[in-house]
Amino acid sequence: MSLTYESLFIGGEWVAPSSDKVINPVNPSTEQVAGQVPEAQEADVDAAVDAARRAFDDPSVWSGWEPARRAQVMERLAEELDARADAFVERVSSQNGMPVAVARQLEVGYPSAVLRYYAGLAATSEFTEVRPGMFGGDIEVRRHPVGVVAAVVPWNFPQALTMFKLAPALAAGCTLVIKPSPETVLDAYLLAEAVEAAGIPAGVINIVPAGREVGAYLVAHHGVDKVAFTGSTAAGRAIAEQCGRLLRPVTLELGGKSAAIVLDDAQLDLAEIGQGLFASTLLNNGQTCFLGTRVLAPRNRYDEVVEAFTAFAGSLAVGAASSPETQIGPMATARQRDRVESYIAKGRSEGGRITTGGSRPGDLDRGYFVQPTVFAGLDNNATVAQEEIFGPVLTVISYDGVDDAVRIANDSDFGLGGTVWTSDPGRGAEVARRVQTGTIGVNRYIPDPAAPFGGVKGSGLGRELGPEGLAAYQQLQTIYR
C-alpha cells in the first residue's frame, strides 16, 4: 500500500499547501515507504487556526448550536468512522507497527465508542445551572466552550488519542486544529474524509500534519485558546511552560512507568489471565504509556513470577503487523528500535539477567523488531525500572510485604497506570488505593470512556475521558441575578 495526498484539510476544503515539503511515513514491518502527504508549515497553521477561529466565533456554525444538534452530527461522524474500519486498521498498522488484531479493537471500535459517549453527554448534560446565592438572589453558572483547541496527537494510538481530544471538544462546542505525528499521517486523512462526509461544518475540524517545530508554533499560536497534548514528559514540560506564560489552559497526558503488583495470593494461570496480562503489560508492542512494565513480585514467589512472565512473553507471536496472528509487531521507527535496544544493553550492564528475548528475532530480516524481553535480578533503582522504554521490555522486581510493594510502586517519577493481581479483588482494591497514580486496575486494565484518564507527577496534568474530559473544554461564567 502506498498512498499519496497533495492537499491539506483546512476550513472544510482540500487546499494546496504553502510549500512543497512532504512527509513520507515508513512501514516499520517492511521498511518501505507507505505513502506521502504534504508537510504543513507555519503559514498552513495560520490558515487552519484562522478557519477554526472563524467557525468558533460564528454561533451559527457550531459553538452556538444546541448540544443535542451537535450530538446528532457527532453520531454521524461515528458512523462514517465505522464505515472506514478496514481502511483505518490497514493504515494505522502500516505506519506504526500496531498488530491488526489490536488496531481493530483500539483504533476502530474504541474511537467511535468515545465519540458516541460524548455525543450522549452533549445531548443529556446541563450546560447551565441555577443555584441560590448565600447573599440572596440566584447564581447562574454557564458552561461555555473554551474556544479553538490545538490537539497534538502522538503516533502510538493515533485515532484513539485524537478522539480523546476531538470528541469532548466537539461536545463542548469547540473547534479544533489537529496536528498528527509525522509517523502516522495517512489515517488522519481518512479521518478528514469522514469529517467531510459526516457534514461537520467547515472550519470546525482542521488537520495539519507536521513535525515538532510546526507543532511548537501551533501550541504558541495567538489564535489558540487551549492545548491538548499526548506525548513525552520532556515535550509536555516545554508545552506546559509555554502555556503557563500565555495563561492558556492545557491538558497533558505524558509518560509512564507503571507497576504491576502481583500479590502473594495471585493466580498465575496464563490461560486465565493471559489476555488481561497482555493488555496491561505489552499491548501495542510495549508502545503504550500506561503499561505495567515494572512487575513487582513477593520475594517468596519471585522465581515463580519470573518463570510465569518469561513463559508469557516468550509465547507471544512476533511478526509483521499485517498478520492477524501477530501479537508483537515492530517498533514504530528505526530510532525507536535503537532506543529500546540501548535500554536492553543498559539493563545487562547493570547486572540484569534476561530470561527471554533481548535481541532481534532471528527469523525476520526486515522490519524494526525487538523480541519481548524480561529482566530479572534488578531492583527498582535500575535504569530500566525508572525510565520509560516504550518497548516490549518488562522488569521483575522483588518486594517484602504489601507495604514494601506500595513503596516501590510509588518510587517513580511517573504515575499514570498500574495493576494489582490477586485472587481477592477487595484486597486488591485496598492496595490500589495506596498507589500514587491517576488510574489503576485490579486484575485488568483498560481506559474506560466513562472514567477520567490521566496521571500524576511526571505523567501529566488534567484528565481526559469521562464527564471530567468534557469539563476540560469548557470555561465557566457566573451571572449574579
Short mmCIF file of N, CA, C and O in Angstrom, two decimals, residues 169-295:
data_model
loop_
_atom_site.label_atom_id
_atom_site.label_comp_id
_atom_site.label_asym_id
_atom_site.label_seq_id
_atom_site.Cartn_x
_atom_site.Cartn_y
_atom_site.Cartn_z
N ALA A 169 -14.16 17.97 22.85
CA ALA A 169 -14.11 19.34 22.32
C ALA A 169 -15.34 19.62 21.46
O ALA A 169 -15.96 20.68 21.57
N LEU A 170 -15.70 18.68 20.59
CA LEU A 170 -16.91 18.86 19.77
C LEU A 170 -18.15 18.93 20.64
O LEU A 170 -19.04 19.76 20.40
N ALA A 171 -18.24 18.07 21.65
CA ALA A 171 -19.41 18.07 22.51
C ALA A 171 -19.57 19.41 23.22
O ALA A 171 -20.70 19.90 23.42
N ALA A 172 -18.45 20.01 23.60
CA ALA A 172 -18.49 21.29 24.31
C ALA A 172 -18.83 22.45 23.39
O ALA A 172 -19.28 23.50 23.85
N GLY A 173 -18.59 22.29 22.06
CA GLY A 173 -18.83 23.37 21.11
C GLY A 173 -17.57 24.04 20.61
O GLY A 173 -17.63 25.11 20.00
N CYS A 174 -16.43 23.42 20.86
CA CYS A 174 -15.15 23.98 20.42
C CYS A 174 -14.87 23.65 18.96
O CYS A 174 -15.51 22.78 18.37
N THR A 175 -13.89 24.33 18.40
CA THR A 175 -13.35 23.98 17.09
C THR A 175 -11.89 23.57 17.29
O THR A 175 -11.28 23.90 18.31
N LEU A 176 -11.33 22.83 16.30
CA LEU A 176 -10.02 22.23 16.53
C LEU A 176 -9.07 22.39 15.35
O LEU A 176 -9.51 22.39 14.19
N VAL A 177 -7.79 22.46 15.69
CA VAL A 177 -6.70 22.24 14.74
C VAL A 177 -5.93 21.03 15.26
O VAL A 177 -5.36 21.07 16.35
N ILE A 178 -5.96 19.96 14.50
CA ILE A 178 -5.33 18.71 14.91
C ILE A 178 -3.99 18.57 14.20
O ILE A 178 -3.92 18.69 12.98
N LYS A 179 -2.93 18.32 14.97
CA LYS A 179 -1.62 18.06 14.39
C LYS A 179 -1.24 16.61 14.67
O LYS A 179 -0.79 16.27 15.76
N PRO A 180 -1.40 15.74 13.66
CA PRO A 180 -0.96 14.35 13.85
C PRO A 180 0.55 14.24 13.79
O PRO A 180 1.23 15.09 13.22
N SER A 181 1.08 13.19 14.39
CA SER A 181 2.51 12.92 14.34
C SER A 181 2.93 12.59 12.91
O SER A 181 2.18 11.94 12.17
N PRO A 182 4.13 12.98 12.49
CA PRO A 182 4.56 12.66 11.13
C PRO A 182 4.67 11.16 10.87
O PRO A 182 4.65 10.74 9.71
N GLU A 183 4.77 10.34 11.91
CA GLU A 183 4.83 8.89 11.71
C GLU A 183 3.47 8.31 11.32
O GLU A 183 3.41 7.24 10.71
N THR A 184 2.38 8.98 11.69
CA THR A 184 1.04 8.46 11.41
C THR A 184 0.16 9.58 10.85
O THR A 184 -0.56 10.25 11.59
N VAL A 185 0.26 9.77 9.54
CA VAL A 185 -0.49 10.84 8.88
C VAL A 185 -1.57 10.32 7.93
O VAL A 185 -2.56 11.00 7.67
N LEU A 186 -1.38 9.12 7.41
CA LEU A 186 -2.33 8.60 6.42
C LEU A 186 -3.70 8.35 7.03
O LEU A 186 -4.73 8.57 6.37
N ASP A 187 -3.76 7.90 8.26
CA ASP A 187 -5.04 7.70 8.94
C ASP A 187 -5.72 9.03 9.23
O ASP A 187 -6.95 9.11 9.29
N ALA A 188 -4.93 10.09 9.43
CA ALA A 188 -5.51 11.41 9.67
C ALA A 188 -6.28 11.89 8.44
O ALA A 188 -7.30 12.58 8.57
N TYR A 189 -5.81 11.53 7.26
CA TYR A 189 -6.54 11.89 6.04
C TYR A 189 -7.85 11.11 5.94
O TYR A 189 -8.86 11.64 5.44
N LEU A 190 -7.84 9.90 6.40
CA LEU A 190 -9.08 9.13 6.43
C LEU A 190 -10.08 9.76 7.38
O LEU A 190 -11.28 9.83 7.11
N LEU A 191 -9.59 10.27 8.51
CA LEU A 191 -10.45 11.00 9.44
C LEU A 191 -11.03 12.24 8.78
O LEU A 191 -12.22 12.54 8.92
N ALA A 192 -10.20 12.97 8.03
CA ALA A 192 -10.68 14.17 7.34
C ALA A 192 -11.80 13.82 6.36
O ALA A 192 -12.81 14.55 6.26
N GLU A 193 -11.65 12.70 5.65
CA GLU A 193 -12.69 12.28 4.72
C GLU A 193 -13.98 11.95 5.46
O GLU A 193 -15.09 12.25 4.98
N ALA A 194 -13.86 11.34 6.64
CA ALA A 194 -15.04 11.02 7.44
C ALA A 194 -15.70 12.29 7.96
O ALA A 194 -16.94 12.40 7.99
N VAL A 195 -14.90 13.27 8.36
CA VAL A 195 -15.43 14.56 8.83
C VAL A 195 -16.23 15.23 7.72
O VAL A 195 -17.34 15.74 7.94
N GLU A 196 -15.68 15.23 6.52
CA GLU A 196 -16.35 15.84 5.38
C GLU A 196 -17.66 15.11 5.08
O GLU A 196 -18.71 15.74 4.87
N ALA A 197 -17.63 13.79 5.08
CA ALA A 197 -18.82 13.01 4.76
C ALA A 197 -19.91 13.14 5.81
O ALA A 197 -21.11 13.04 5.51
N ALA A 198 -19.50 13.36 7.08
CA ALA A 198 -20.48 13.46 8.16
C ALA A 198 -21.19 14.80 8.20
O ALA A 198 -22.17 14.96 8.93
N GLY A 199 -20.70 15.78 7.44
CA GLY A 199 -21.33 17.09 7.43
C GLY A 199 -20.91 17.98 8.58
O GLY A 199 -21.67 18.89 8.97
N ILE A 200 -19.73 17.74 9.15
CA ILE A 200 -19.20 18.67 10.15
C ILE A 200 -18.99 20.02 9.47
O ILE A 200 -18.37 20.10 8.41
N PRO A 201 -19.50 21.11 10.02
CA PRO A 201 -19.38 22.40 9.34
C PRO A 201 -17.93 22.80 9.07
O PRO A 201 -17.01 22.42 9.80
N ALA A 202 -17.75 23.55 8.01
CA ALA A 202 -16.41 23.98 7.59
C ALA A 202 -15.70 24.74 8.70
O ALA A 202 -16.27 25.63 9.33
N GLY A 203 -14.45 24.38 8.91
CA GLY A 203 -13.62 25.07 9.88
C GLY A 203 -13.67 24.49 11.28
O GLY A 203 -12.83 24.85 12.12
N VAL A 204 -14.61 23.61 11.57
CA VAL A 204 -14.72 23.05 12.92
C VAL A 204 -13.55 22.10 13.19
O VAL A 204 -13.01 22.07 14.29
N ILE A 205 -13.14 21.33 12.19
CA ILE A 205 -12.01 20.42 12.33
C ILE A 205 -11.04 20.68 11.19
O ILE A 205 -11.42 20.63 10.01
N ASN A 206 -9.80 20.97 11.53
CA ASN A 206 -8.74 21.23 10.55
C ASN A 206 -7.55 20.34 10.91
O ASN A 206 -7.27 20.12 12.10
N ILE A 207 -6.84 19.83 9.90
CA ILE A 207 -5.78 18.86 10.16
C ILE A 207 -4.50 19.31 9.46
O ILE A 207 -4.49 19.55 8.25
N VAL A 208 -3.42 19.43 10.25
CA VAL A 208 -2.13 19.91 9.72
C VAL A 208 -1.02 18.93 10.10
O VAL A 208 -0.43 19.02 11.17
N PRO A 209 -0.70 17.97 9.24
CA PRO A 209 0.40 17.04 9.53
C PRO A 209 1.72 17.80 9.56
O PRO A 209 2.02 18.58 8.64
N ALA A 210 2.51 17.58 10.60
CA ALA A 210 3.78 18.33 10.72
C ALA A 210 4.63 17.73 11.82
O ALA A 210 4.19 16.87 12.60
N GLY A 211 5.87 18.22 11.91
CA GLY A 211 6.81 17.79 12.93
C GLY A 211 6.78 18.68 14.15
O GLY A 211 5.87 19.50 14.34
N ARG A 212 7.84 18.56 14.96
CA ARG A 212 7.87 19.21 16.26
C ARG A 212 7.90 20.74 16.16
O ARG A 212 7.24 21.43 16.93
N GLU A 213 8.68 21.26 15.22
CA GLU A 213 8.83 22.72 15.15
C GLU A 213 7.50 23.39 14.83
O GLU A 213 7.12 24.38 15.46
N VAL A 214 6.80 22.84 13.85
CA VAL A 214 5.49 23.41 13.50
C VAL A 214 4.49 23.15 14.62
O VAL A 214 3.61 23.97 14.89
N GLY A 215 4.63 22.01 15.29
CA GLY A 215 3.78 21.75 16.45
C GLY A 215 3.97 22.79 17.53
O GLY A 215 3.00 23.25 18.15
N ALA A 216 5.22 23.17 17.79
CA ALA A 216 5.50 24.20 18.78
C ALA A 216 4.90 25.54 18.36
O ALA A 216 4.40 26.30 19.21
N TYR A 217 4.93 25.82 17.06
CA TYR A 217 4.32 27.06 16.56
C TYR A 217 2.81 27.04 16.81
O TYR A 217 2.24 28.06 17.22
N LEU A 218 2.18 25.90 16.59
CA LEU A 218 0.73 25.79 16.83
C LEU A 218 0.42 25.99 18.31
O LEU A 218 -0.53 26.72 18.66
N VAL A 219 1.19 25.36 19.19
CA VAL A 219 0.95 25.46 20.62
C VAL A 219 1.00 26.92 21.09
O VAL A 219 0.22 27.34 21.95
N ALA A 220 1.91 27.70 20.52
CA ALA A 220 2.10 29.09 20.95
C ALA A 220 1.26 30.08 20.13
O ALA A 220 1.34 31.29 20.38
N HIS A 221 0.47 29.61 19.20
CA HIS A 221 -0.25 30.50 18.28
C HIS A 221 -1.23 31.39 19.04
O HIS A 221 -1.95 30.94 19.94
N HIS A 222 -1.25 32.66 18.67
CA HIS A 222 -2.10 33.64 19.38
C HIS A 222 -3.58 33.34 19.21
O HIS A 222 -4.41 33.79 20.02
N GLY A 223 -3.95 32.58 18.20
CA GLY A 223 -5.37 32.28 17.97
C GLY A 223 -5.88 31.03 18.66
O GLY A 223 -7.05 30.68 18.53
N VAL A 224 -5.03 30.36 19.41
CA VAL A 224 -5.41 29.13 20.11
C VAL A 224 -5.83 29.46 21.54
O VAL A 224 -5.20 30.27 22.23
N ASP A 225 -6.91 28.82 22.00
CA ASP A 225 -7.42 29.06 23.35
C ASP A 225 -7.07 27.96 24.33
O ASP A 225 -7.07 28.19 25.54
N LYS A 226 -6.82 26.76 23.84
CA LYS A 226 -6.49 25.63 24.72
C LYS A 226 -5.60 24.66 23.95
O LYS A 226 -5.74 24.51 22.73
N VAL A 227 -4.71 23.97 24.66
CA VAL A 227 -3.85 22.95 24.08
C VAL A 227 -4.15 21.62 24.74
O VAL A 227 -4.29 21.54 25.97
N ALA A 228 -4.26 20.57 23.94
CA ALA A 228 -4.40 19.20 24.43
C ALA A 228 -3.27 18.39 23.79
O ALA A 228 -3.20 18.29 22.57
N PHE A 229 -2.43 17.80 24.62
CA PHE A 229 -1.23 17.14 24.13
C PHE A 229 -1.07 15.77 24.75
O PHE A 229 -1.26 15.59 25.96
N THR A 230 -0.71 14.79 23.94
CA THR A 230 -0.28 13.49 24.43
C THR A 230 1.10 13.21 23.85
O THR A 230 1.30 13.32 22.64
N GLY A 231 2.04 12.86 24.72
CA GLY A 231 3.40 12.61 24.25
C GLY A 231 4.35 12.45 25.41
O GLY A 231 3.96 12.09 26.53
N SER A 232 5.61 12.72 25.16
CA SER A 232 6.65 12.50 26.16
C SER A 232 6.57 13.53 27.27
O SER A 232 6.07 14.65 27.09
N THR A 233 7.12 13.16 28.43
CA THR A 233 7.15 14.08 29.56
C THR A 233 8.02 15.30 29.25
O THR A 233 7.67 16.43 29.62
N ALA A 234 9.12 15.09 28.55
CA ALA A 234 10.00 16.22 28.22
C ALA A 234 9.28 17.24 27.35
O ALA A 234 9.33 18.46 27.61
N ALA A 235 8.58 16.76 26.32
CA ALA A 235 7.82 17.68 25.47
C ALA A 235 6.68 18.32 26.24
O ALA A 235 6.37 19.51 26.06
N GLY A 236 6.05 17.55 27.12
CA GLY A 236 4.96 18.09 27.92
C GLY A 236 5.40 19.21 28.83
O GLY A 236 4.67 20.20 29.02
N ARG A 237 6.58 19.09 29.39
CA ARG A 237 7.09 20.17 30.25
C ARG A 237 7.28 21.46 29.44
O ARG A 237 6.97 22.55 29.91
N ALA A 238 7.82 21.33 28.23
CA ALA A 238 8.03 22.51 27.40
C ALA A 238 6.70 23.16 27.03
O ALA A 238 6.56 24.39 27.03
N ILE A 239 5.69 22.34 26.72
CA ILE A 239 4.37 22.86 26.38
C ILE A 239 3.73 23.52 27.60
O ILE A 239 3.12 24.60 27.50
N ALA A 240 3.87 22.89 28.77
CA ALA A 240 3.31 23.47 29.99
C ALA A 240 3.94 24.83 30.29
O ALA A 240 3.25 25.77 30.70
N GLU A 241 5.24 24.93 30.06
CA GLU A 241 5.93 26.21 30.28
C GLU A 241 5.40 27.28 29.35
O GLU A 241 5.13 28.42 29.76
N GLN A 242 5.22 26.92 28.09
CA GLN A 242 4.70 27.87 27.12
C GLN A 242 3.27 28.29 27.48
O GLN A 242 2.93 29.49 27.48
N CYS A 243 2.42 27.33 27.81
CA CYS A 243 1.03 27.64 28.15
C CYS A 243 0.94 28.43 29.45
O CYS A 243 0.05 29.27 29.62
N GLY A 244 1.87 28.15 30.38
CA GLY A 244 1.88 28.92 31.62
C GLY A 244 2.15 30.39 31.37
O GLY A 244 1.50 31.26 31.96
N ARG A 245 3.11 30.67 30.50
CA ARG A 245 3.40 32.08 30.17
C ARG A 245 2.22 32.75 29.50
O ARG A 245 1.98 33.94 29.69
N LEU A 246 1.48 31.98 28.70
CA LEU A 246 0.35 32.53 27.96
C LEU A 246 -0.95 32.50 28.76
O LEU A 246 -1.98 32.96 28.28
N LEU A 247 -0.91 31.93 29.97
CA LEU A 247 -2.12 31.70 30.76
C LEU A 247 -3.17 30.96 29.93
O LEU A 247 -4.35 31.30 29.91
N ARG A 248 -2.71 29.92 29.25
CA ARG A 248 -3.55 29.15 28.34
C ARG A 248 -3.82 27.78 28.95
O ARG A 248 -2.87 27.08 29.34
N PRO A 249 -5.06 27.36 29.10
CA PRO A 249 -5.33 26.03 29.66
C PRO A 249 -4.73 24.93 28.80
O PRO A 249 -4.69 25.03 27.57
N VAL A 250 -4.26 23.87 29.49
CA VAL A 250 -3.59 22.79 28.78
C VAL A 250 -3.91 21.47 29.48
O VAL A 250 -4.00 21.41 30.70
N THR A 251 -4.13 20.44 28.68
CA THR A 251 -4.25 19.08 29.19
C THR A 251 -3.06 18.29 28.67
O THR A 251 -2.80 18.29 27.46
N LEU A 252 -2.35 17.62 29.57
CA LEU A 252 -1.14 16.90 29.21
C LEU A 252 -1.25 15.45 29.66
O LEU A 252 -1.39 15.17 30.86
N GLU A 253 -1.20 14.53 28.70
CA GLU A 253 -1.14 13.10 29.03
C GLU A 253 0.23 12.63 28.58
O GLU A 253 0.51 12.56 27.39
N LEU A 254 1.08 12.30 29.57
CA LEU A 254 2.50 12.13 29.29
C LEU A 254 2.96 10.69 29.56
O LEU A 254 2.20 9.75 29.40
N GLY A 255 4.20 10.52 29.95
CA GLY A 255 4.79 9.19 30.04
C GLY A 255 4.37 8.42 31.27
O GLY A 255 3.67 8.91 32.15
N GLY A 256 4.82 7.18 31.32
CA GLY A 256 4.51 6.33 32.46
C GLY A 256 5.58 5.26 32.68
O GLY A 256 6.35 4.93 31.78
N LYS A 257 5.60 4.74 33.88
CA LYS A 257 6.45 3.60 34.24
C LYS A 257 5.70 2.85 35.34
O LYS A 257 6.14 2.75 36.48
N SER A 258 4.56 2.33 34.97
CA SER A 258 3.61 1.83 35.95
C SER A 258 4.03 0.49 36.54
O SER A 258 4.82 -0.26 35.94
N ALA A 259 3.48 0.20 37.71
CA ALA A 259 3.77 -1.05 38.40
C ALA A 259 2.62 -2.03 38.25
O ALA A 259 1.45 -1.65 38.36
N ALA A 260 2.96 -3.29 37.99
CA ALA A 260 2.01 -4.39 38.05
C ALA A 260 2.34 -5.17 39.31
O ALA A 260 3.33 -5.90 39.36
N ILE A 261 1.53 -4.99 40.35
CA ILE A 261 1.80 -5.58 41.66
C ILE A 261 1.16 -6.97 41.72
O ILE A 261 -0.07 -7.09 41.68
N VAL A 262 1.98 -7.98 41.82
CA VAL A 262 1.49 -9.35 41.97
C VAL A 262 1.46 -9.67 43.46
O VAL A 262 2.51 -9.77 44.10
N LEU A 263 0.26 -9.78 44.05
CA LEU A 263 0.16 -10.08 45.47
C LEU A 263 0.45 -11.57 45.73
O LEU A 263 0.43 -12.38 44.80
N ASP A 264 0.68 -11.89 46.99
CA ASP A 264 1.10 -13.26 47.32
C ASP A 264 0.01 -14.30 47.09
O ASP A 264 0.28 -15.50 47.05
N ASP A 265 -1.25 -13.85 46.91
CA ASP A 265 -2.34 -14.79 46.66
C ASP A 265 -2.75 -14.84 45.19
O ASP A 265 -3.76 -15.46 44.83
N ALA A 266 -1.98 -14.19 44.32
CA ALA A 266 -2.36 -14.11 42.90
C ALA A 266 -2.25 -15.47 42.21
O ALA A 266 -1.32 -16.24 42.47
N GLN A 267 -3.21 -15.73 41.34
CA GLN A 267 -3.16 -16.92 40.49
C GLN A 267 -2.46 -16.55 39.19
O GLN A 267 -2.82 -15.57 38.55
N LEU A 268 -1.47 -17.33 38.81
CA LEU A 268 -0.70 -17.02 37.62
C LEU A 268 -0.95 -18.04 36.51
O LEU A 268 -0.04 -18.42 35.77
N ASP A 269 -2.19 -18.47 36.40
CA ASP A 269 -2.59 -19.36 35.32
C ASP A 269 -2.76 -18.52 34.06
O ASP A 269 -3.74 -17.78 33.92
N LEU A 270 -1.80 -18.63 33.14
CA LEU A 270 -1.82 -17.77 31.95
C LEU A 270 -3.03 -18.02 31.08
O LEU A 270 -3.48 -17.13 30.34
N ALA A 271 -3.59 -19.22 31.13
CA ALA A 271 -4.80 -19.50 30.36
C ALA A 271 -5.95 -18.65 30.85
O ALA A 271 -6.86 -18.31 30.10
N GLU A 272 -5.90 -18.27 32.14
CA GLU A 272 -7.00 -17.49 32.73
C GLU A 272 -6.75 -15.99 32.62
O GLU A 272 -7.66 -15.22 32.36
N ILE A 273 -5.51 -15.57 32.86
CA ILE A 273 -5.24 -14.13 32.95
C ILE A 273 -4.42 -13.60 31.79
O ILE A 273 -4.10 -12.42 31.76
N GLY A 274 -4.10 -14.46 30.82
CA GLY A 274 -3.19 -14.07 29.75
C GLY A 274 -3.63 -12.83 28.99
O GLY A 274 -2.82 -11.93 28.74
N GLN A 275 -4.91 -12.77 28.61
CA GLN A 275 -5.38 -11.63 27.82
C GLN A 275 -5.28 -10.33 28.61
O GLN A 275 -4.84 -9.30 28.12
N GLY A 276 -5.71 -10.37 29.88
CA GLY A 276 -5.62 -9.18 30.72
C GLY A 276 -4.18 -8.78 30.99
O GLY A 276 -3.85 -7.59 31.02
N LEU A 277 -3.32 -9.77 31.14
CA LEU A 277 -1.91 -9.51 31.37
C LEU A 277 -1.28 -8.85 30.15
O LEU A 277 -0.51 -7.89 30.25
N PHE A 278 -1.62 -9.35 28.98
CA PHE A 278 -1.10 -8.79 27.74
C PHE A 278 -1.51 -7.33 27.59
O PHE A 278 -0.70 -6.46 27.29
N ALA A 279 -2.81 -7.05 27.82
CA ALA A 279 -3.32 -5.69 27.64
C ALA A 279 -2.71 -4.71 28.61
O ALA A 279 -2.63 -3.51 28.31
N SER A 280 -2.26 -5.18 29.76
CA SER A 280 -1.75 -4.27 30.78
C SER A 280 -0.23 -4.20 30.86
O SER A 280 0.31 -3.37 31.60
N THR A 281 0.48 -5.05 30.09
CA THR A 281 1.95 -5.03 30.16
C THR A 281 2.66 -4.90 28.82
O THR A 281 3.73 -4.31 28.74
N LEU A 282 2.10 -5.46 27.74
CA LEU A 282 2.83 -5.48 26.46
C LEU A 282 1.97 -5.04 25.27
O LEU A 282 2.38 -5.22 24.12
N LEU A 283 0.83 -4.46 25.51
CA LEU A 283 -0.07 -4.04 24.44
C LEU A 283 0.63 -3.11 23.45
O LEU A 283 1.42 -2.24 23.84
N ASN A 284 0.32 -3.29 22.17
CA ASN A 284 0.86 -2.44 21.11
C ASN A 284 2.38 -2.45 21.11
O ASN A 284 3.03 -1.40 21.03
N ASN A 285 2.94 -3.65 21.23
CA ASN A 285 4.40 -3.84 21.16
C ASN A 285 5.14 -3.13 22.29
O ASN A 285 6.31 -2.80 22.17
N GLY A 286 4.42 -2.90 23.38
CA GLY A 286 5.01 -2.18 24.51
C GLY A 286 5.04 -0.68 24.32
O GLY A 286 5.52 0.04 25.19
N GLN A 287 4.48 -0.19 23.23
CA GLN A 287 4.49 1.24 22.92
C GLN A 287 3.20 1.89 23.42
O GLN A 287 2.43 2.47 22.66
N THR A 288 2.98 1.78 24.72
CA THR A 288 1.77 2.27 25.36
C THR A 288 2.15 2.89 26.69
O THR A 288 2.85 2.27 27.49
N CYS A 289 1.67 4.10 26.94
CA CYS A 289 2.16 4.87 28.08
C CYS A 289 1.76 4.30 29.43
O CYS A 289 2.49 4.45 30.41
N PHE A 290 0.62 3.63 29.53
CA PHE A 290 0.12 3.21 30.84
C PHE A 290 0.59 1.82 31.26
O PHE A 290 0.25 1.34 32.34
N LEU A 291 1.35 1.12 30.46
CA LEU A 291 1.67 -0.28 30.72
C LEU A 291 2.43 -0.49 32.03
O LEU A 291 3.29 0.30 32.40
N GLY A 292 2.13 -1.63 32.68
CA GLY A 292 2.82 -2.00 33.90
C GLY A 292 4.10 -2.74 33.58
O GLY A 292 4.16 -3.97 33.63
N THR A 293 5.13 -2.00 33.26
CA THR A 293 6.40 -2.60 32.84
C THR A 293 7.31 -2.93 34.02
O THR A 293 8.34 -3.58 33.84
N ARG A 294 6.95 -2.46 35.21
CA ARG A 294 7.63 -2.90 36.44
C ARG A 294 6.74 -3.93 37.11
O ARG A 294 5.66 -3.60 37.63
N VAL A 295 7.13 -5.17 37.08
CA VAL A 295 6.35 -6.25 37.68
C VAL A 295 6.88 -6.49 39.09
O VAL A 295 8.04 -6.90 39.26
#
